PDB file of C-alpha atoms and ligand atoms in Angstrom:
ATOM      1  CA  UNK D   1      13.440 -60.029  25.296  1.00  0.00           C
ATOM      2  CA  UNK D   2      10.498 -60.532  23.102  1.00  0.00           C
ATOM      3  CA  UNK D   3       7.924 -58.562  23.256  1.00  0.00           C
ATOM      4  CA  UNK D   4       4.952 -59.353  24.813  1.00  0.00           C
ATOM      5  CA  UNK D   5       2.171 -59.861  22.126  1.00  0.00           C
ATOM      6  CA  UNK D   6      -0.730 -57.547  22.455  1.00  0.00           C
ATOM      7  CA  UNK D   7      -4.440 -59.166  21.015  1.00  0.00           C
ATOM      8  CA  UNK D   8      -6.028 -56.454  18.663  1.00  0.00           C
ATOM      9  CA  UNK D   9      -9.944 -55.154  19.373  1.00  0.00           C
ATOM     10  CA  UNK D  10     -12.508 -55.055  16.624  1.00  0.00           C
ATOM     11  CA  UNK D  11     -15.887 -52.308  17.370  1.00  0.00           C
ATOM     12  CA  UNK D  12     -17.948 -54.122  14.733  1.00  0.00           C
ATOM     13  CA  UNK D  13     -21.643 -53.102  14.119  1.00  0.00           C
ATOM     14  CA  UNK D  14     -24.347 -55.618  14.037  1.00  0.00           C
ATOM     15  CA  UNK D  15     -26.676 -53.649  12.050  1.00  0.00           C
ATOM     16  CA  UNK D  16     -30.340 -53.150  13.216  1.00  0.00           C
ATOM     17  CA  UNK D  17     -31.453 -56.605  14.348  1.00  0.00           C
ATOM     18  CA  UNK D  18     -31.499 -59.210  11.318  1.00  0.00           C
ATOM     19  CA  UNK D  19     -28.253 -61.260  10.606  1.00  0.00           C
ATOM     20  CA  UNK D  20     -27.808 -61.515   7.689  1.00  0.00           C
ATOM     21  CA  UNK D  21     -27.615 -57.193   7.620  1.00  0.00           C
ATOM     22  CA  UNK D  22     -24.181 -58.015   9.145  1.00  0.00           C
ATOM     23  CA  UNK D  23     -21.522 -56.892   6.758  1.00  0.00           C
ATOM     24  CA  UNK D  24     -18.868 -59.276   5.756  1.00  0.00           C
ATOM     25  CA  UNK D  25     -15.997 -58.080   6.871  1.00  0.00           C
ATOM     26  CA  UNK D  26     -18.311 -57.931  10.485  1.00  0.00           C
ATOM     27  CA  UNK D  27     -18.954 -62.299   9.768  1.00  0.00           C
ATOM     28  CA  UNK D  28     -15.540 -62.790   9.089  1.00  0.00           C
ATOM     29  CA  UNK D  29     -14.052 -61.320  11.859  1.00  0.00           C
ATOM     30  CA  UNK D  30     -16.398 -62.959  13.844  1.00  0.00           C
ATOM     31  CA  UNK D  31     -15.281 -66.288  12.611  1.00  0.00           C
ATOM     32  CA  UNK D  32     -11.978 -65.698  13.391  1.00  0.00           C
ATOM     33  CA  UNK D  33     -12.219 -64.165  17.254  1.00  0.00           C
ATOM     34  CA  UNK D  34     -11.508 -65.649  20.282  1.00  0.00           C
ATOM     35  CA  UNK D  35     -14.098 -63.823  22.512  1.00  0.00           C
ATOM     36  CA  UNK D  36     -16.899 -61.393  21.694  1.00  0.00           C
ATOM     37  CA  UNK D  37     -18.216 -59.020  23.906  1.00  0.00           C
ATOM     38  CA  UNK D  38     -21.883 -57.955  22.981  1.00  0.00           C
ATOM     39  CA  UNK D  39     -24.871 -55.608  24.003  1.00  0.00           C
ATOM     40  CA  UNK D  40     -28.796 -56.843  24.381  1.00  0.00           C
ATOM     41  CA  UNK D  41     -29.934 -55.762  20.941  1.00  0.00           C
ATOM     42  CA  UNK D  42     -27.162 -58.263  19.446  1.00  0.00           C
ATOM     43  CA  UNK D  43     -29.110 -62.010  18.575  1.00  0.00           C
ATOM     44  CA  UNK D  44     -28.420 -64.947  18.554  1.00  0.00           C
ATOM     45  CA  UNK D  45     -27.782 -65.317  15.072  1.00  0.00           C
ATOM     46  CA  UNK D  46     -25.039 -62.752  14.716  1.00  0.00           C
ATOM     47  CA  UNK D  47     -23.362 -64.369  17.591  1.00  0.00           C
ATOM     48  CA  UNK D  48     -23.408 -67.852  15.780  1.00  0.00           C
ATOM     49  CA  UNK D  49     -21.080 -66.609  13.311  1.00  0.00           C
ATOM     50  CA  UNK D  50     -18.118 -67.119  16.239  1.00  0.00           C
ATOM     51  CA  UNK D  51     -19.039 -70.555  17.406  1.00  0.00           C
ATOM     52  CA  UNK D  52     -15.484 -71.056  18.218  1.00  0.00           C
ATOM     53  CA  UNK D  53     -15.525 -67.793  20.277  1.00  0.00           C
ATOM     54  CA  UNK D  54     -16.409 -67.394  23.971  1.00  0.00           C
ATOM     55  CA  UNK D  55     -19.406 -65.048  24.620  1.00  0.00           C
ATOM     56  CA  UNK D  56     -19.704 -62.303  27.299  1.00  0.00           C
ATOM     57  CA  UNK D  57     -23.018 -60.431  27.582  1.00  0.00           C
ATOM     58  CA  UNK D  58     -21.972 -56.797  28.785  1.00  0.00           C
ATOM     59  CA  UNK D  59     -25.530 -55.501  28.299  1.00  0.00           C
ATOM     60  CA  UNK D  60     -26.263 -53.186  31.514  1.00  0.00           C
ATOM     61  CA  UNK D  61     -26.002 -55.151  35.303  1.00  0.00           C
ATOM     62  CA  UNK D  62     -28.391 -54.801  37.625  1.00  0.00           C
ATOM     63  CA  UNK D  63     -28.333 -51.951  39.868  1.00  0.00           C
ATOM     64  CA  UNK D  64     -25.233 -51.166  37.522  1.00  0.00           C
ATOM     65  CA  UNK D  65     -24.528 -47.276  36.352  1.00  0.00           C
ATOM     66  CA  UNK D  66     -24.049 -46.501  32.613  1.00  0.00           C
ATOM     67  CA  UNK D  67     -20.623 -45.197  33.691  1.00  0.00           C
ATOM     68  CA  UNK D  68     -19.891 -48.014  35.737  1.00  0.00           C
ATOM     69  CA  UNK D  69     -21.118 -49.944  33.301  1.00  0.00           C
ATOM     70  CA  UNK D  70     -19.034 -48.360  30.492  1.00  0.00           C
ATOM     71  CA  UNK D  71     -15.866 -48.826  32.616  1.00  0.00           C
ATOM     72  CA  UNK D  72     -16.716 -52.694  33.121  1.00  0.00           C
ATOM     73  CA  UNK D  73     -16.373 -53.211  29.586  1.00  0.00           C
ATOM     74  CA  UNK D  74     -13.291 -51.164  29.056  1.00  0.00           C
ATOM     75  CA  UNK D  75     -11.817 -52.861  31.500  1.00  0.00           C
ATOM     76  CA  UNK D  76     -12.229 -55.942  29.793  1.00  0.00           C
ATOM     77  CA  UNK D  77     -11.653 -55.296  26.553  1.00  0.00           C
ATOM     78  CA  UNK D  78      -8.181 -54.015  27.453  1.00  0.00           C
ATOM     79  CA  UNK D  79      -7.874 -56.866  29.815  1.00  0.00           C
ATOM     80  CA  UNK D  80      -8.353 -59.208  26.986  1.00  0.00           C
ATOM     81  CA  UNK D  81      -6.869 -57.427  24.587  1.00  0.00           C
ATOM     82  CA  UNK D  82      -3.708 -57.342  26.809  1.00  0.00           C
ATOM     83  CA  UNK D  83      -3.983 -61.153  27.338  1.00  0.00           C
ATOM     84  CA  UNK D  84      -3.151 -61.494  23.490  1.00  0.00           C
ATOM     85  CA  UNK D  85      -6.433 -62.609  22.398  1.00  0.00           C
ATOM     86  CA  UNK D  86      -8.280 -61.721  19.488  1.00  0.00           C
ATOM     87  CA  UNK D  87     -11.339 -59.688  20.404  1.00  0.00           C
ATOM     88  CA  UNK D  88     -14.749 -58.558  19.053  1.00  0.00           C
ATOM     89  CA  UNK D  89     -17.112 -55.865  20.232  1.00  0.00           C
ATOM     90  CA  UNK D  90     -20.389 -56.030  18.870  1.00  0.00           C
ATOM     91  CA  UNK D  91     -22.805 -53.641  18.828  1.00  0.00           C
ATOM     92  CA  UNK D  92     -26.410 -52.786  17.513  1.00  0.00           C
ATOM     93  CA  UNK D  93     -26.468 -50.690  14.385  1.00  0.00           C
ATOM     94  CA  UNK D  94     -23.085 -48.454  13.660  1.00  0.00           C
ATOM     95  CA  UNK D  95     -20.401 -48.250  16.808  1.00  0.00           C
ATOM     96  CA  UNK D  96     -20.271 -44.594  16.767  1.00  0.00           C
ATOM     97  CA  UNK D  97     -23.954 -43.609  15.913  1.00  0.00           C
ATOM     98  CA  UNK D  98     -25.196 -43.464  19.916  1.00  0.00           C
ATOM     99  CA  UNK D  99     -22.873 -46.311  20.506  1.00  0.00           C
ATOM    100  CA  UNK D 100     -20.368 -44.951  22.940  1.00  0.00           C
ATOM    101  CA  UNK D 101     -17.861 -46.860  20.142  1.00  0.00           C
ATOM    102  CA  UNK D 102     -16.031 -43.414  20.143  1.00  0.00           C
ATOM    103  CA  UNK D 103     -15.456 -43.916  23.993  1.00  0.00           C
ATOM    104  CA  UNK D 104     -14.167 -47.280  23.527  1.00  0.00           C
ATOM    105  CA  UNK D 105     -11.640 -46.442  21.019  1.00  0.00           C
ATOM    106  CA  UNK D 106     -10.505 -43.777  23.182  1.00  0.00           C
ATOM    107  CA  UNK D 107     -10.201 -45.836  25.401  1.00  0.00           C
ATOM    108  CA  UNK D 108      -7.940 -48.549  23.008  1.00  0.00           C
ATOM    109  CA  UNK D 109      -5.774 -45.766  21.728  1.00  0.00           C
ATOM    110  CA  UNK D 110      -4.446 -44.360  25.262  1.00  0.00           C
ATOM    111  CA  UNK D 111      -4.174 -48.137  26.089  1.00  0.00           C
ATOM    112  CA  UNK D 112      -1.961 -48.465  23.010  1.00  0.00           C
ATOM    113  CA  UNK D 113      -4.185 -51.287  22.179  1.00  0.00           C
ATOM    114  CA  UNK D 114      -4.557 -51.831  18.198  1.00  0.00           C
ATOM    115  CA  UNK D 115      -8.014 -51.282  17.022  1.00  0.00           C
ATOM    116  CA  UNK D 116     -10.575 -51.062  14.247  1.00  0.00           C
ATOM    117  CA  UNK D 117     -13.916 -49.977  13.140  1.00  0.00           C
ATOM    118  CA  UNK D 118     -15.884 -52.454  11.145  1.00  0.00           C
ATOM    119  CA  UNK D 119     -19.170 -49.734  10.007  1.00  0.00           C
ATOM    120  CA  UNK D 120     -22.554 -50.878  10.787  1.00  0.00           C
ATOM    121  CA  UNK D 121     -25.962 -50.219   9.151  1.00  0.00           C
ATOM    122  CA  UNK D 122     -26.859 -47.946  11.412  1.00  0.00           C
ATOM    123  CA  UNK D 123     -31.184 -48.558  12.837  1.00  0.00           C
ATOM    124  CA  UNK D 124     -31.015 -44.687  11.953  1.00  0.00           C
ATOM    125  CA  UNK D 125     -31.500 -44.736   8.527  1.00  0.00           C
ATOM    126  CA  UNK D 126     -32.568 -48.703   8.113  1.00  0.00           C
ATOM    127  CA  UNK D 127     -35.469 -48.622  10.331  1.00  0.00           C
ATOM    128  CA  UNK D 128     -37.238 -46.016   8.004  1.00  0.00           C
ATOM    129  CA  UNK D 129     -35.749 -47.506   5.098  1.00  0.00           C
ATOM    130  CA  UNK D 130     -37.302 -50.750   6.001  1.00  0.00           C
ATOM    131  CA  UNK D 131     -41.127 -49.734   6.001  1.00  0.00           C
ATOM    132  CA  UNK D 132     -39.591 -48.093   2.796  1.00  0.00           C
ATOM    133  CA  UNK D 133     -39.296 -44.169   3.816  1.00  0.00           C
ATOM    134  CA  UNK D 134     -36.192 -42.900   2.185  1.00  0.00           C
ATOM    135  CA  UNK D 135     -34.315 -39.898   4.961  1.00  0.00           C
ATOM    136  CA  UNK D 136     -33.814 -37.929   1.585  1.00  0.00           C
ATOM    137  CA  UNK D 137     -35.617 -37.519  -1.354  1.00  0.00           C
ATOM    138  CA  UNK D 138     -35.418 -34.896  -4.440  1.00  0.00           C
ATOM    139  CA  UNK D 139     -38.022 -32.135  -3.465  1.00  0.00           C
ATOM    140  CA  UNK D 140     -39.071 -33.369  -0.441  1.00  0.00           C
ATOM    141  CA  UNK D 141     -35.975 -33.479   2.074  1.00  0.00           C
ATOM    142  CA  UNK D 142     -32.027 -32.389   1.033  1.00  0.00           C
ATOM    143  CA  UNK D 143     -31.254 -32.990   4.828  1.00  0.00           C
ATOM    144  CA  UNK D 144     -31.374 -35.101   7.555  1.00  0.00           C
ATOM    145  CA  UNK D 145     -30.379 -35.501  11.640  1.00  0.00           C
ATOM    146  CA  UNK D 146     -30.200 -38.196  14.204  1.00  0.00           C
ATOM    147  CA  UNK D 147     -31.102 -37.071  17.764  1.00  0.00           C
ATOM    148  CA  UNK D 148     -30.621 -38.953  21.174  1.00  0.00           C
ATOM    149  CA  UNK D 149     -34.602 -39.081  22.571  1.00  0.00           C
ATOM    150  CA  UNK D 150     -33.581 -40.089  25.906  1.00  0.00           C
ATOM    151  CA  UNK D 151     -30.850 -39.921  28.380  1.00  0.00           C
ATOM    152  CA  UNK D 152     -30.387 -43.612  29.004  1.00  0.00           C
ATOM    153  CA  UNK D 153     -26.935 -43.118  27.729  1.00  0.00           C
ATOM    154  CA  UNK D 154     -26.611 -39.798  29.544  1.00  0.00           C
ATOM    155  CA  UNK D 155     -27.445 -37.379  26.711  1.00  0.00           C
ATOM    156  CA  UNK D 156     -30.918 -35.077  28.227  1.00  0.00           C
ATOM    157  CA  UNK D 157     -33.572 -33.954  25.837  1.00  0.00           C
ATOM    158  CA  UNK D 158     -32.907 -30.506  27.073  1.00  0.00           C
ATOM    159  CA  UNK D 159     -29.040 -31.323  24.862  1.00  0.00           C
ATOM    160  CA  UNK D 160     -31.368 -31.244  21.901  1.00  0.00           C
ATOM    161  CA  UNK D 161     -30.959 -28.331  19.605  1.00  0.00           C
ATOM    162  CA  UNK D 162     -34.981 -28.226  19.513  1.00  0.00           C
ATOM    163  CA  UNK D 163     -34.858 -25.175  16.725  1.00  0.00           C
ATOM    164  CA  UNK D 164     -32.793 -27.546  14.335  1.00  0.00           C
ATOM    165  CA  UNK D 165     -34.934 -30.531  15.131  1.00  0.00           C
ATOM    166  CA  UNK D 166     -37.961 -28.691  14.156  1.00  0.00           C
ATOM    167  CA  UNK D 167     -36.081 -27.161  10.808  1.00  0.00           C
ATOM    168  CA  UNK D 168     -34.452 -29.856   9.565  1.00  0.00           C
ATOM    169  CA  UNK D 169     -36.371 -31.781   7.014  1.00  0.00           C
ATOM    170  CA  UNK D 170     -36.139 -34.915   8.116  1.00  0.00           C
ATOM    171  CA  UNK D 171     -35.588 -35.621  11.727  1.00  0.00           C
ATOM    172  CA  UNK D 172     -34.766 -38.977  13.024  1.00  0.00           C
ATOM    173  CA  UNK D 173     -34.953 -39.861  17.223  1.00  0.00           C
ATOM    174  CA  UNK D 174     -33.139 -42.956  18.720  1.00  0.00           C
ATOM    175  CA  UNK D 175     -33.730 -43.859  21.998  1.00  0.00           C
ATOM    176  CA  UNK D 176     -37.256 -41.803  21.935  1.00  0.00           C
ATOM    177  CA  UNK D 177     -40.139 -43.761  22.464  1.00  0.00           C
ATOM    178  CA  UNK D 178     -40.556 -43.147  26.424  1.00  0.00           C
ATOM    179  CA  UNK D 179     -39.988 -39.227  25.431  1.00  0.00           C
ATOM    180  CA  UNK D 180     -42.049 -39.381  22.971  1.00  0.00           C
ATOM    181  CA  UNK D 181     -44.670 -36.721  24.359  1.00  0.00           C
ATOM    182  CA  UNK D 182     -41.961 -34.644  25.028  1.00  0.00           C
ATOM    183  CA  UNK D 183     -40.468 -34.672  21.541  1.00  0.00           C
ATOM    184  CA  UNK D 184     -43.696 -34.272  19.386  1.00  0.00           C
ATOM    185  CA  UNK D 185     -44.546 -30.963  22.390  1.00  0.00           C
ATOM    186  CA  UNK D 186     -41.264 -29.395  21.430  1.00  0.00           C
ATOM    187  CA  UNK D 187     -41.030 -29.893  18.203  1.00  0.00           C
ATOM    188  CA  UNK D 188     -45.010 -28.182  18.004  1.00  0.00           C
ATOM    189  CA  UNK D 189     -43.330 -25.488  20.065  1.00  0.00           C
ATOM    190  CA  UNK D 190     -40.043 -24.617  17.756  1.00  0.00           C
ATOM    191  CA  UNK D 191     -42.529 -24.115  14.501  1.00  0.00           C
ATOM    192  CA  UNK D 192     -42.843 -27.766  13.185  1.00  0.00           C
ATOM    193  CA  UNK D 193     -46.810 -27.410  11.816  1.00  0.00           C
ATOM    194  CA  UNK D 194     -49.215 -30.554  14.076  1.00  0.00           C
ATOM    195  CA  UNK D 195     -49.571 -32.052  10.486  1.00  0.00           C
ATOM    196  CA  UNK D 196     -45.847 -32.586  10.334  1.00  0.00           C
ATOM    197  CA  UNK D 197     -46.109 -36.717   9.602  1.00  0.00           C
ATOM    198  CA  UNK D 198     -44.223 -38.706  11.266  1.00  0.00           C
ATOM    199  CA  UNK D 199     -43.471 -42.605  11.967  1.00  0.00           C
ATOM    200  CA  UNK D 200     -42.693 -44.965  14.106  1.00  0.00           C
ATOM    201  CA  UNK D 201     -40.760 -48.135  13.151  1.00  0.00           C
ATOM    202  CA  UNK D 202     -40.387 -50.961  15.850  1.00  0.00           C
ATOM    203  CA  UNK D 203     -37.881 -53.532  16.164  1.00  0.00           C
ATOM    204  CA  UNK D 204     -37.186 -52.932  12.315  1.00  0.00           C
ATOM    205  CA  UNK D 205     -35.496 -55.792  10.424  1.00  0.00           C
ATOM    206  CA  UNK D 206     -36.449 -59.017  13.091  1.00  0.00           C
ATOM    207  CA  UNK D 207     -40.189 -61.131  13.001  1.00  0.00           C
ATOM    208  CA  UNK D 208     -41.783 -58.414  15.429  1.00  0.00           C
ATOM    209  CA  UNK D 209     -41.173 -55.614  13.359  1.00  0.00           C
ATOM    210  CA  UNK D 210     -44.297 -53.018  13.487  1.00  0.00           C
ATOM    211  CA  UNK D 211     -44.889 -49.654  11.878  1.00  0.00           C
ATOM    212  CA  UNK D 212     -47.242 -46.744  12.919  1.00  0.00           C
ATOM    213  CA  UNK D 213     -47.839 -43.760  10.754  1.00  0.00           C
ATOM    214  CA  UNK D 214     -49.089 -40.649  12.133  1.00  0.00           C
ATOM    215  CA  UNK D 215     -48.969 -36.788  12.617  1.00  0.00           C
ATOM    216  CA  UNK D 216     -47.273 -34.939  15.681  1.00  0.00           C
ATOM    217  CA  UNK D 217     -51.129 -34.321  15.956  1.00  0.00           C
ATOM    218  CA  UNK D 218     -52.551 -37.750  16.390  1.00  0.00           C
ATOM    219  CA  UNK D 219     -49.471 -40.211  17.046  1.00  0.00           C
ATOM    220  CA  UNK D 220     -49.511 -40.265  20.763  1.00  0.00           C
ATOM    221  CA  UNK D 221     -53.419 -41.168  20.986  1.00  0.00           C
ATOM    222  CA  UNK D 222     -51.299 -44.665  18.966  1.00  0.00           C
ATOM    223  CA  UNK D 223     -48.457 -45.317  20.733  1.00  0.00           C
ATOM    224  CA  UNK D 224     -50.237 -47.957  22.850  1.00  0.00           C
ATOM    225  CA  UNK D 225     -48.164 -51.096  23.173  1.00  0.00           C
ATOM    226  CA  UNK D 226     -45.163 -49.769  21.524  1.00  0.00           C
ATOM    227  CA  UNK D 227     -41.575 -50.629  22.807  1.00  0.00           C
ATOM    228  CA  UNK D 228     -38.436 -50.009  22.099  1.00  0.00           C
ATOM    229  CA  UNK D 229     -36.313 -50.601  20.133  1.00  0.00           C
ATOM    230  CA  UNK D 230     -38.019 -48.047  17.666  1.00  0.00           C
ATOM    231  CA  UNK D 231     -36.541 -45.288  15.526  1.00  0.00           C
ATOM    232  CA  UNK D 232     -39.065 -42.348  15.027  1.00  0.00           C
ATOM    233  CA  UNK D 233     -38.833 -40.177  11.748  1.00  0.00           C
ATOM    234  CA  UNK D 234     -40.226 -36.471  11.564  1.00  0.00           C
ATOM    235  CA  UNK D 235     -40.971 -34.979   8.435  1.00  0.00           C
ATOM    236  CA  UNK D 236     -42.310 -35.010   4.860  1.00  0.00           C
ATOM    237  CA  UNK D 237     -40.804 -37.912   4.013  1.00  0.00           C
ATOM    238  CA  UNK D 238     -42.896 -40.349   5.926  1.00  0.00           C
ATOM    239  CA  UNK D 239     -45.694 -39.227   3.108  1.00  0.00           C
ATOM    240  CA  UNK D 240     -43.480 -41.287   0.640  1.00  0.00           C
ATOM    241  CA  UNK D 241     -44.305 -44.906   1.840  1.00  0.00           C
ATOM    242  CA  UNK D 242     -48.108 -44.205   1.315  1.00  0.00           C
ATOM    243  CA  UNK D 243     -46.514 -44.312  -2.760  1.00  0.00           C
ATOM    244  CA  UNK D 244     -43.219 -46.512  -2.361  1.00  0.00           C
ATOM    245  CA  UNK D 245     -45.686 -49.039  -0.675  1.00  0.00           C
ATOM    246  CA  UNK D 246     -48.649 -49.327  -2.228  1.00  0.00           C
ATOM    247  CA  UNK D 247     -47.451 -52.266  -4.525  1.00  0.00           C
ATOM    248  CA  UNK D 248     -45.886 -54.498  -1.756  1.00  0.00           C
ATOM    249  CA  UNK D 249     -48.384 -57.848  -1.825  1.00  0.00           C
ATOM    250  CA  UNK D 250     -45.974 -60.693  -1.034  1.00  0.00           C
ATOM    251  CA  UNK D 251     -42.450 -60.053  -1.026  1.00  0.00           C
ATOM    252  CA  UNK D 252     -39.710 -62.597  -0.676  1.00  0.00           C
ATOM    253  CA  UNK D 253     -36.306 -61.453   0.330  1.00  0.00           C
ATOM    254  CA  UNK D 254     -33.046 -64.125   0.045  1.00  0.00           C
ATOM    255  CA  UNK D 255     -31.855 -65.177   3.147  1.00  0.00           C
ATOM    256  CA  UNK D 256     -28.577 -64.779   3.792  1.00  0.00           C
ATOM    257  CA  UNK D 257     -28.481 -68.304   5.618  1.00  0.00           C
ATOM    258  CA  UNK D 258     -30.609 -70.735   3.030  1.00  0.00           C
ATOM    259  CA  UNK D 259     -30.508 -68.390  -0.135  1.00  0.00           C
ATOM    260  CA  UNK D 260     -33.923 -69.361  -0.330  1.00  0.00           C
ATOM    261  CA  UNK D 261     -37.097 -67.355  -0.618  1.00  0.00           C
ATOM    262  CA  UNK D 262     -38.741 -66.182   2.583  1.00  0.00           C
ATOM    263  CA  UNK D 263     -41.352 -63.882   2.764  1.00  0.00           C
ATOM    264  CA  UNK D 264     -40.574 -60.547   4.237  1.00  0.00           C
ATOM    265  CA  UNK D 265     -41.902 -59.941   7.639  1.00  0.00           C
ATOM    266  CA  UNK D 266     -45.252 -58.330   6.912  1.00  0.00           C
ATOM    267  CA  UNK D 267     -46.027 -54.593   8.536  1.00  0.00           C
ATOM    268  CA  UNK D 268     -49.308 -52.613   8.197  1.00  0.00           C
TER     269      UNK D 268
HETATM  270  N1  LIG A 301     -25.666 -47.583  17.208  1.00  0.00           N
HETATM  271  C1  LIG A 301     -27.185 -47.830  16.871  1.00  0.00           C
HETATM  272  C2  LIG A 301     -27.933 -47.236  18.105  1.00  0.00           C
HETATM  273  C3  LIG A 301     -28.308 -47.102  19.793  1.00  0.00           C
HETATM  274  S1  LIG A 301     -29.084 -46.181  20.420  1.00  0.00           S
HETATM  275  C4  LIG A 301     -27.274 -47.858  15.591  1.00  0.00           C
HETATM  276  O1  LIG A 301     -26.577 -47.098  14.688  1.00  0.00           O
HETATM  277  O2  LIG A 301     -28.664 -47.904  14.983  1.00  0.00           O
HETATM  278  C5  LIG A 301     -30.545 -47.822  20.317  1.00  0.00           C
HETATM  279  C6  LIG A 301     -31.524 -47.630  19.591  1.00  0.00           C
HETATM  280  O3  LIG A 301     -31.462 -46.880  18.501  1.00  0.00           O
HETATM  281  C7  LIG A 301     -32.687 -47.915  20.235  1.00  0.00           C
HETATM  282  O4  LIG A 301     -33.290 -47.340  21.196  1.00  0.00           O
HETATM  283  C8  LIG A 301     -33.290 -47.603  18.689  1.00  0.00           C
HETATM  284  O5  LIG A 301     -34.168 -46.108  18.561  1.00  0.00           O
HETATM  285  C9  LIG A 301     -32.616 -47.594  17.687  1.00  0.00           C
HETATM  286  N2  LIG A 301     -32.688 -48.828  17.384  1.00  0.00           N
HETATM  287  C10 LIG A 301     -32.215 -50.493  17.791  1.00  0.00           C
HETATM  288  N3  LIG A 301     -32.329 -51.256  16.263  1.00  0.00           N
HETATM  289  C11 LIG A 301     -33.786 -51.166  16.662  1.00  0.00           C
HETATM  290  C12 LIG A 301     -34.679 -51.617  15.508  1.00  0.00           C
HETATM  291  N4  LIG A 301     -34.000 -53.023  15.315  1.00  0.00           N
HETATM  292  N5  LIG A 301     -35.862 -51.202  14.942  1.00  0.00           N
HETATM  293  C13 LIG A 301     -35.683 -49.398  15.781  1.00  0.00           C
HETATM  294  N6  LIG A 301     -34.785 -49.099  15.920  1.00  0.00           N
HETATM  295  C14 LIG A 301     -34.105 -49.933  16.540  1.00  0.00           C
END
């Protein structure tokens, strides 16, 4: 008896937003995929690397809770792989950074389906980087940590160890825009000085990118109109942006698609 053919699943990190921040490996696999299951933070430009593939949006459905959604994704991944398809699961940033990639990997392993992780550029470092804020810097910050700022994925802010968040030289918060008042209050209550610099980097690497700079003391007064996705960085590294950013006049980048110079998205 011949063995049934089992397909495989690639859990792929799509990077922070710009299509040319996908890895080469991601693009090569997208070009071969039979089906792509993707999330809200994945762009049509990224999906264009898989013109031949069926595309299935697996973002949250109206009224569906996140656990029901996750179970649905697990069933789809296993189902398509068992049907012999080459499945790409494309997620924003890196699948293993607050992306539930680990849960999907566990499900596939338990179902004995071959799968691979393709790391992506996480917005946790890409968003600060694109705003010219290094997450570590000799003599300024020797460590960084990434925290889930809100409960969108079942992680409550009360689960954050605020002692650590207030002490780590660079504290990065994802999913934190709506909870910024609590984040600021907890950091200050746990000993972080109110004049600590903070940056909010919104929609990094997309045309709507915006950067907001302040201190724990005054950032909340500037947050009008800021929306998700945004990455929050707290610590003295934020100050480095002043100098790293100062010679920025008319920068150009090479676009992946055209290899023609393009103006980089301006940010104030
Ligand atoms: N796995 C992803 C994170 C998923 S959680 C990664 O590694 O990047 C989603 C959060 O990521 C958002 O709420 C936001 O905090 C951050 N994020 C995603 N895309 C972003 C972008 N383009 N700019 C700034 N932050 C972003």
